[in-house]
Amino acid sequence: MARKKIALIGGGQIGGILALLAAQKELGDVVMLDIPDMEGVAKGKTLDITEATPLLGVDSNLSGTSNYADVAGADVVIITAGLPRKPGMSRDDLLEMNLKIISDVGKNLKKTCPNAFHIIVTNPLDSMVYAFKKVTGFSKNKVAGMAGVLDTGRFRSFVAMELGVSVEDISAPVLGGHGPTMVPLVRLATVGGVPLTELLSAEKIEAIATRTRKAGTEIVNLLGSGSAFFSPAASAIEMAESYLKDKKRVLPCAAYLEGEYGINGYYLGVPAIIGAGGVEKIIEVKLTADEKAALMNSLEAVKTAVKETKL
Ligand code: A3D
């Protein structure tokens, strides 16, 4: 079986970890693309990882480029091209600059990777994935945004810290836009199948949900420059792996809604089945009135950002 090809558009902080994880998991060969000024960095990072592959005991060819011809025919494309936040900035502050970048990337990928599964990571996430779909005209199954996997990963980490249990046994869906309005569904969170609400007080759970909503900002403030990169990369790789291996995992991600949850024509974080068909199905959770109101509030924030794209 021929090796799969994974294109990484953007070879910055997240791009570097994506390349390492994709190689380490032997998902396929990796081509990292950045702008001409940064081509050396893309070449340098991928060569550095190549030189680690004998030590990791994995086979993957990695290369760096600034030429879209080199990513042509990729099976999966993960897009991190764009600016990250600085302390004091909201994700929406990035919109204008990153919209230009996503539009440029979209036009190039439309020509070179029309059949790939595209995972967008660039912020502000929900409006950038919307813009990418509009610019490329790719089908909704083949364009998804990475956010929910990270948000739920953060929620799971905080629950594990609180309870002293394995992160693996915690399940905690998070809905909505990737930002302060996201909706951690604490009612449905479980630890080894036991409802979280039976294990922690309402105050503790609310504190964890609040920390989850602000988790990206917590890291931005600690780092002082740039935003989280290990966990976003691990999250995008989880989505790519589910697609490449047709695992049909149920992963929360920004998916294009056409009537689900009563929402039409927007990307928003929802649980989705990711398999060989890309986003194969959106799972609709029956929400309480409060949860529904919180989701609609999150949608309003996404709508405002989408309006700014003028697309
Ligand atoms: P950074 O380390 O700055 O890397 C971005 C890279 O994109 C740089 O190497 C740029 O040279 C490159 N780039 C810029 N323009 C283009 C272009 N037109 N074509 C190709 N490459 C280009 O940032 P990062 O890796 O830390 O973050 C990347 C993006 O992910 C930012 O927008 C972050 O805000 C976003 N992010 C999203 C999440 C989510 O959960 C959604 C989490 C963390 C970061």
Short mmCIF file of C-alpha atoms and ligand atoms in Angstrom, two decimals:
data_model
loop_
_atom_site.label_atom_id
_atom_site.label_comp_id
_atom_site.label_asym_id
_atom_site.label_seq_id
_atom_site.Cartn_x
_atom_site.Cartn_y
_atom_site.Cartn_z
CA MET A 1 0.00 0.00 0.00
CA ALA A 2 1.39 3.38 -0.99
CA ARG A 3 2.12 5.73 1.85
CA LYS A 4 -0.38 8.48 2.50
CA LYS A 5 0.66 12.08 1.98
CA ILE A 6 0.08 14.70 4.64
CA ALA A 7 0.46 18.36 3.72
CA LEU A 8 1.06 20.88 6.50
CA ILE A 9 0.35 24.44 5.43
CA GLY A 10 2.27 26.57 7.93
CA GLY A 11 5.53 25.41 9.46
CA GLY A 12 5.42 27.41 12.67
CA GLN A 13 4.99 26.20 16.24
CA ILE A 14 2.01 23.92 15.58
CA GLY A 15 3.32 22.87 12.15
CA GLY A 16 6.54 21.54 13.68
CA ILE A 17 4.76 19.39 16.26
CA LEU A 18 2.29 18.19 13.61
CA ALA A 19 5.21 16.95 11.51
CA LEU A 20 6.78 15.17 14.47
CA LEU A 21 3.52 13.49 15.53
CA ALA A 22 2.56 12.48 11.98
CA ALA A 23 5.98 10.85 11.53
CA GLN A 24 5.94 9.26 14.97
CA LYS A 25 2.54 7.69 14.25
CA GLU A 26 3.67 6.68 10.75
CA LEU A 27 0.58 8.31 9.26
CA GLY A 28 2.44 8.84 5.98
CA ASP A 29 4.93 11.13 4.29
CA VAL A 30 4.90 14.77 5.37
CA VAL A 31 5.32 17.89 3.24
CA MET A 32 5.51 21.15 5.20
CA LEU A 33 4.77 24.32 3.24
CA ASP A 34 5.44 27.87 4.39
CA ILE A 35 5.89 31.24 2.67
CA PRO A 36 9.11 31.72 0.62
CA ASP A 37 10.77 33.71 3.44
CA MET A 38 10.23 30.78 5.80
CA GLU A 39 11.08 27.97 3.39
CA GLY A 40 14.39 27.40 5.18
CA VAL A 41 12.56 26.86 8.46
CA ALA A 42 10.20 24.34 6.82
CA LYS A 43 13.18 22.53 5.29
CA GLY A 44 15.16 22.72 8.53
CA LYS A 45 12.38 21.42 10.80
CA THR A 46 11.52 18.52 8.50
CA LEU A 47 15.21 17.59 8.06
CA ASP A 48 15.67 17.70 11.84
CA ILE A 49 12.70 15.31 12.30
CA THR A 50 13.99 13.10 9.46
CA GLU A 51 17.22 12.72 11.39
CA ALA A 52 15.21 11.67 14.45
CA THR A 53 13.27 8.94 12.57
CA PRO A 54 15.99 6.26 12.96
CA LEU A 55 15.97 6.93 16.69
CA LEU A 56 12.18 6.87 16.85
CA GLY A 57 12.16 3.70 14.74
CA VAL A 58 9.68 5.04 12.20
CA ASP A 59 9.57 5.36 8.42
CA SER A 60 8.31 8.63 7.05
CA ASN A 61 9.73 10.92 4.39
CA LEU A 62 9.57 14.55 5.43
CA SER A 63 10.30 17.61 3.34
CA GLY A 64 9.88 21.38 3.42
CA THR A 65 8.84 23.68 0.59
CA SER A 66 7.20 26.95 -0.40
CA ASN A 67 5.88 25.52 -3.66
CA TYR A 68 2.31 24.23 -3.84
CA ALA A 69 3.30 21.75 -6.57
CA ASP A 70 5.02 19.74 -3.81
CA VAL A 71 1.83 19.27 -1.77
CA ALA A 72 -0.28 18.28 -4.79
CA GLY A 73 -2.40 15.19 -4.32
CA ALA A 74 -2.16 15.15 -0.52
CA ASP A 75 -4.62 12.90 1.33
CA VAL A 76 -4.86 15.18 4.35
CA VAL A 77 -4.07 18.90 4.60
CA ILE A 78 -3.70 20.56 7.99
CA ILE A 79 -3.70 24.35 7.85
CA THR A 80 -2.04 26.40 10.58
CA ALA A 81 -0.90 29.26 8.33
CA GLY A 82 -1.57 32.55 10.07
CA LEU A 83 -0.71 34.66 13.03
CA PRO A 84 -1.18 33.42 16.61
CA ARG A 85 -2.48 35.55 19.50
CA LYS A 86 -0.35 37.73 21.73
CA PRO A 87 -1.25 38.47 25.36
CA GLY A 88 -4.22 40.85 25.45
CA MET A 89 -5.54 39.76 22.03
CA SER A 90 -8.75 37.83 21.44
CA ARG A 91 -8.93 35.24 18.69
CA ASP A 92 -11.19 37.59 16.73
CA ASP A 93 -8.43 40.24 16.71
CA LEU A 94 -6.62 37.99 14.22
CA LEU A 95 -9.46 37.95 11.70
CA GLU A 96 -8.34 40.51 9.14
CA MET A 97 -4.75 39.26 8.73
CA ASN A 98 -5.60 35.59 8.86
CA LEU A 99 -8.51 35.95 6.42
CA LYS A 100 -6.05 37.14 3.76
CA ILE A 101 -3.78 34.20 4.49
CA ILE A 102 -6.60 31.61 4.50
CA SER A 103 -7.95 32.99 1.20
CA ASP A 104 -4.51 32.70 -0.41
CA VAL A 105 -4.02 29.18 0.97
CA GLY A 106 -7.53 28.17 -0.16
CA LYS A 107 -6.97 29.33 -3.73
CA ASN A 108 -3.77 27.31 -3.98
CA LEU A 109 -5.22 24.18 -2.39
CA LYS A 110 -8.27 24.30 -4.67
CA LYS A 111 -5.89 23.69 -7.56
CA THR A 112 -3.53 21.23 -5.92
CA CYS A 113 -5.40 19.19 -3.29
CA PRO A 114 -9.06 19.01 -4.36
CA ASN A 115 -9.62 15.52 -2.94
CA ALA A 116 -7.98 15.91 0.46
CA PHE A 117 -9.58 16.08 3.88
CA HIS A 118 -8.82 19.63 5.06
CA ILE A 119 -8.43 20.42 8.73
CA ILE A 120 -8.28 24.12 9.61
CA VAL A 121 -6.53 25.22 12.81
CA THR A 122 -5.98 28.93 12.08
CA ASN A 123 -7.85 31.34 14.38
CA PRO A 124 -10.45 32.74 14.71
CA LEU A 125 -11.32 29.14 14.03
CA ASP A 126 -15.03 29.08 13.21
CA SER A 127 -14.89 32.01 10.78
CA MET A 128 -11.61 30.86 9.16
CA VAL A 129 -12.98 27.39 8.40
CA TYR A 130 -16.11 29.05 7.00
CA ALA A 131 -13.97 31.33 4.81
CA PHE A 132 -11.88 28.38 3.62
CA LYS A 133 -14.99 26.47 2.56
CA LYS A 134 -16.36 29.53 0.73
CA VAL A 135 -13.09 30.24 -1.08
CA THR A 136 -12.48 26.63 -2.16
CA GLY A 137 -16.04 25.44 -2.70
CA PHE A 138 -14.96 22.04 -1.28
CA SER A 139 -17.71 19.80 0.07
CA LYS A 140 -18.70 20.15 3.71
CA ASN A 141 -17.51 16.60 4.40
CA LYS A 142 -13.96 17.47 3.39
CA VAL A 143 -13.51 20.69 5.40
CA ALA A 144 -13.54 20.68 9.19
CA GLY A 145 -12.15 22.90 11.91
CA MET A 146 -10.07 21.66 14.81
CA ALA A 147 -11.23 23.11 18.10
CA GLY A 148 -13.56 20.76 19.96
CA VAL A 149 -10.97 18.00 20.27
CA LEU A 150 -8.66 20.47 21.99
CA ASP A 151 -11.38 22.02 24.14
CA THR A 152 -12.56 18.60 25.29
CA GLY A 153 -8.93 17.54 25.83
CA ARG A 154 -8.49 20.52 28.12
CA PHE A 155 -11.69 19.71 30.00
CA ARG A 156 -10.59 16.07 30.40
CA SER A 157 -7.15 17.13 31.66
CA PHE A 158 -8.63 19.39 34.32
CA VAL A 159 -11.08 16.70 35.49
CA ALA A 160 -8.23 14.17 35.69
CA MET A 161 -6.14 16.62 37.74
CA GLU A 162 -9.04 17.15 40.13
CA LEU A 163 -9.96 13.47 40.57
CA GLY A 164 -6.53 11.87 40.23
CA VAL A 165 -7.77 9.43 37.56
CA SER A 166 -6.58 8.54 34.08
CA VAL A 167 -7.35 11.09 31.38
CA GLU A 168 -8.27 8.13 29.17
CA ASP A 169 -11.40 7.31 31.13
CA ILE A 170 -12.89 10.78 30.98
CA SER A 171 -15.35 11.73 28.30
CA ALA A 172 -16.59 15.29 28.11
CA PRO A 173 -18.25 16.80 25.05
CA VAL A 174 -17.79 20.51 24.33
CA LEU A 175 -20.07 22.28 21.85
CA GLY A 176 -20.11 25.67 20.19
CA GLY A 177 -17.60 28.16 18.87
CA HIS A 178 -13.91 28.08 19.79
CA GLY A 179 -13.79 30.95 22.23
CA PRO A 180 -15.14 32.15 25.55
CA THR A 181 -18.72 31.24 24.56
CA MET A 182 -17.99 27.51 24.08
CA VAL A 183 -20.38 25.15 25.87
CA PRO A 184 -18.81 22.33 27.92
CA LEU A 185 -21.65 19.79 28.28
CA VAL A 186 -20.98 18.94 31.91
CA ARG A 187 -24.29 17.09 32.19
CA LEU A 188 -22.95 14.45 29.78
CA ALA A 189 -19.37 14.25 31.09
CA THR A 190 -18.44 10.83 32.48
CA VAL A 191 -15.53 9.21 34.29
CA GLY A 192 -15.33 5.50 33.46
CA GLY A 193 -19.03 5.68 32.59
CA VAL A 194 -19.99 7.34 35.90
CA PRO A 195 -21.58 10.79 35.52
CA LEU A 196 -19.15 13.53 36.54
CA THR A 197 -22.01 15.20 38.39
CA GLU A 198 -21.93 12.28 40.86
CA LEU A 199 -18.21 12.69 41.52
CA LEU A 200 -17.70 16.43 41.85
CA SER A 201 -19.72 19.28 43.33
CA ALA A 202 -21.51 21.70 41.01
CA GLU A 203 -19.05 24.45 42.09
CA LYS A 204 -15.97 22.33 41.23
CA ILE A 205 -17.47 21.38 37.85
CA GLU A 206 -18.28 25.01 37.05
CA ALA A 207 -14.72 26.02 37.98
CA ILE A 208 -13.37 23.38 35.56
CA ALA A 209 -15.76 24.50 32.81
CA THR A 210 -14.66 28.12 33.30
CA ARG A 211 -10.98 27.17 33.20
CA THR A 212 -11.66 25.21 29.97
CA ARG A 213 -13.28 28.25 28.33
CA LYS A 214 -10.22 30.34 29.21
CA ALA A 215 -7.58 27.64 28.74
CA GLY A 216 -6.16 29.08 25.51
CA THR A 217 -5.73 32.48 27.14
CA GLU A 218 -4.09 30.90 30.21
CA ILE A 219 -1.38 29.43 27.93
CA VAL A 220 -1.01 32.66 25.90
CA ASN A 221 -0.38 34.58 29.15
CA LEU A 222 2.12 32.00 30.44
CA LEU A 223 4.09 31.81 27.19
CA GLY A 224 4.25 35.57 26.74
CA SER A 225 4.56 35.17 22.98
CA GLY A 226 2.56 32.83 20.74
CA SER A 227 -0.21 30.42 21.75
CA ALA A 228 -0.57 26.74 22.63
CA PHE A 229 1.02 24.39 20.13
CA PHE A 230 1.56 20.88 21.53
CA SER A 231 -2.10 20.20 22.35
CA PRO A 232 -3.53 21.82 19.18
CA ALA A 233 -1.17 19.68 17.09
CA ALA A 234 -2.13 16.48 18.96
CA SER A 235 -5.81 17.36 18.43
CA ALA A 236 -5.50 17.89 14.67
CA ILE A 237 -3.53 14.65 14.36
CA GLU A 238 -6.34 12.77 16.12
CA MET A 239 -8.74 14.02 13.43
CA ALA A 240 -6.31 13.20 10.60
CA GLU A 241 -5.73 9.71 11.96
CA SER A 242 -9.46 8.98 12.22
CA TYR A 243 -9.85 9.99 8.56
CA LEU A 244 -6.79 8.12 7.24
CA LYS A 245 -7.58 4.91 9.14
CA ASP A 246 -11.36 5.20 8.69
CA LYS A 247 -11.69 4.87 12.45
CA LYS A 248 -15.06 6.61 12.55
CA ARG A 249 -14.23 8.24 15.85
CA VAL A 250 -16.79 10.56 17.36
CA LEU A 251 -14.83 13.78 17.71
CA PRO A 252 -16.10 17.25 18.51
CA CYS A 253 -15.07 19.52 15.66
CA ALA A 254 -16.24 22.58 13.77
CA ALA A 255 -18.54 21.09 11.15
CA TYR A 256 -20.75 22.78 8.58
CA LEU A 257 -24.34 22.67 9.81
CA GLU A 258 -27.28 22.38 7.47
CA GLY A 259 -30.23 22.15 9.80
CA GLU A 260 -28.59 20.19 12.62
CA TYR A 261 -29.22 21.83 15.99
CA GLY A 262 -31.61 24.15 14.12
CA ILE A 263 -28.60 25.96 12.59
CA ASN A 264 -28.06 26.55 8.89
CA GLY A 265 -24.99 27.63 6.94
CA TYR A 266 -22.41 28.01 9.72
CA TYR A 267 -19.47 26.07 11.10
CA LEU A 268 -19.87 25.32 14.80
CA GLY A 269 -18.41 22.79 17.21
CA VAL A 270 -20.50 19.60 17.35
CA PRO A 271 -19.76 15.89 17.80
CA ALA A 272 -19.07 14.36 14.39
CA ILE A 273 -18.11 10.96 13.01
CA ILE A 274 -14.81 11.22 11.12
CA GLY A 275 -13.98 8.37 8.78
CA ALA A 276 -12.85 7.75 5.22
CA GLY A 277 -15.63 10.03 3.98
CA GLY A 278 -14.36 12.92 6.09
CA VAL A 279 -17.06 14.37 8.32
CA GLU A 280 -19.49 11.52 7.74
CA LYS A 281 -22.25 12.41 10.16
CA ILE A 282 -23.07 15.00 12.79
CA ILE A 283 -24.45 13.63 16.02
CA GLU A 284 -27.30 15.65 17.46
CA VAL A 285 -27.44 15.77 21.24
CA LYS A 286 -30.78 16.52 22.86
CA LEU A 287 -30.07 19.73 24.74
CA THR A 288 -31.79 21.24 27.75
CA ALA A 289 -33.23 24.74 27.36
CA ASP A 290 -30.17 26.25 29.11
CA GLU A 291 -27.70 24.34 26.95
CA LYS A 292 -29.58 25.32 23.80
CA ALA A 293 -29.53 28.98 24.88
CA ALA A 294 -25.77 28.76 25.53
CA LEU A 295 -25.21 27.20 22.10
CA MET A 296 -27.25 29.95 20.41
CA ASN A 297 -25.24 32.57 22.31
CA SER A 298 -22.06 30.95 20.97
CA LEU A 299 -23.54 30.93 17.46
CA GLU A 300 -24.14 34.68 17.70
CA ALA A 301 -20.43 35.24 18.42
CA VAL A 302 -19.51 33.07 15.41
CA LYS A 303 -22.03 34.91 13.21
CA THR A 304 -20.45 38.26 14.10
CA ALA A 305 -17.01 37.02 13.05
CA VAL A 306 -18.35 35.38 9.88
CA LYS A 307 -20.05 38.66 8.92
CA GLU A 308 -16.67 40.37 9.10
CA THR A 309 -15.26 38.00 6.47
CA LYS A 310 -17.81 39.46 3.99
CA LEU A 311 -18.02 36.03 2.36
P1 A3D B 1 3.16 30.40 14.12
O1 A3D B 1 4.22 29.71 14.93
O2 A3D B 1 3.27 31.87 13.94
O3 A3D B 1 3.11 29.68 12.69
C1 A3D B 1 2.32 30.13 11.65
C2 A3D B 1 3.09 29.88 10.37
O4 A3D B 1 2.24 30.20 9.26
C3 A3D B 1 4.36 30.73 10.24
O5 A3D B 1 5.48 29.89 10.05
C4 A3D B 1 4.05 31.60 9.02
O6 A3D B 1 5.21 31.90 8.25
C5 A3D B 1 3.09 30.71 8.26
N1 A3D B 1 2.34 31.43 7.23
C6 A3D B 1 1.88 32.71 7.24
N2 A3D B 1 1.27 33.00 6.08
C7 A3D B 1 1.31 31.88 5.32
C8 A3D B 1 0.85 31.56 4.03
N3 A3D B 1 0.18 32.46 3.29
N4 A3D B 1 1.07 30.31 3.57
C9 A3D B 1 1.72 29.40 4.31
N5 A3D B 1 2.19 29.64 5.55
C10 A3D B 1 1.99 30.88 6.05
O7 A3D B 1 1.72 30.09 14.74
P2 A3D B 1 1.19 28.74 15.44
O8 A3D B 1 1.69 27.56 14.69
O9 A3D B 1 1.46 28.84 16.90
O10 A3D B 1 -0.38 28.92 15.25
C11 A3D B 1 -0.94 28.87 13.96
C12 A3D B 1 -2.41 29.28 13.99
O11 A3D B 1 -3.15 28.35 14.77
C13 A3D B 1 -2.69 30.66 14.61
O12 A3D B 1 -3.68 31.32 13.85
C14 A3D B 1 -3.23 30.33 15.97
O13 A3D B 1 -4.07 31.33 16.50
C15 A3D B 1 -4.01 29.07 15.67
N6 A3D B 1 -4.31 28.22 16.84
C16 A3D B 1 -5.54 27.63 16.85
C17 A3D B 1 -5.89 26.82 17.91
C18 A3D B 1 -7.23 26.17 17.93
O14 A3D B 1 -7.54 25.45 18.84
C19 A3D B 1 -8.17 26.41 16.86
C20 A3D B 1 -4.99 26.61 18.97
C21 A3D B 1 -3.76 27.23 18.91
C22 A3D B 1 -3.42 28.04 17.84
#
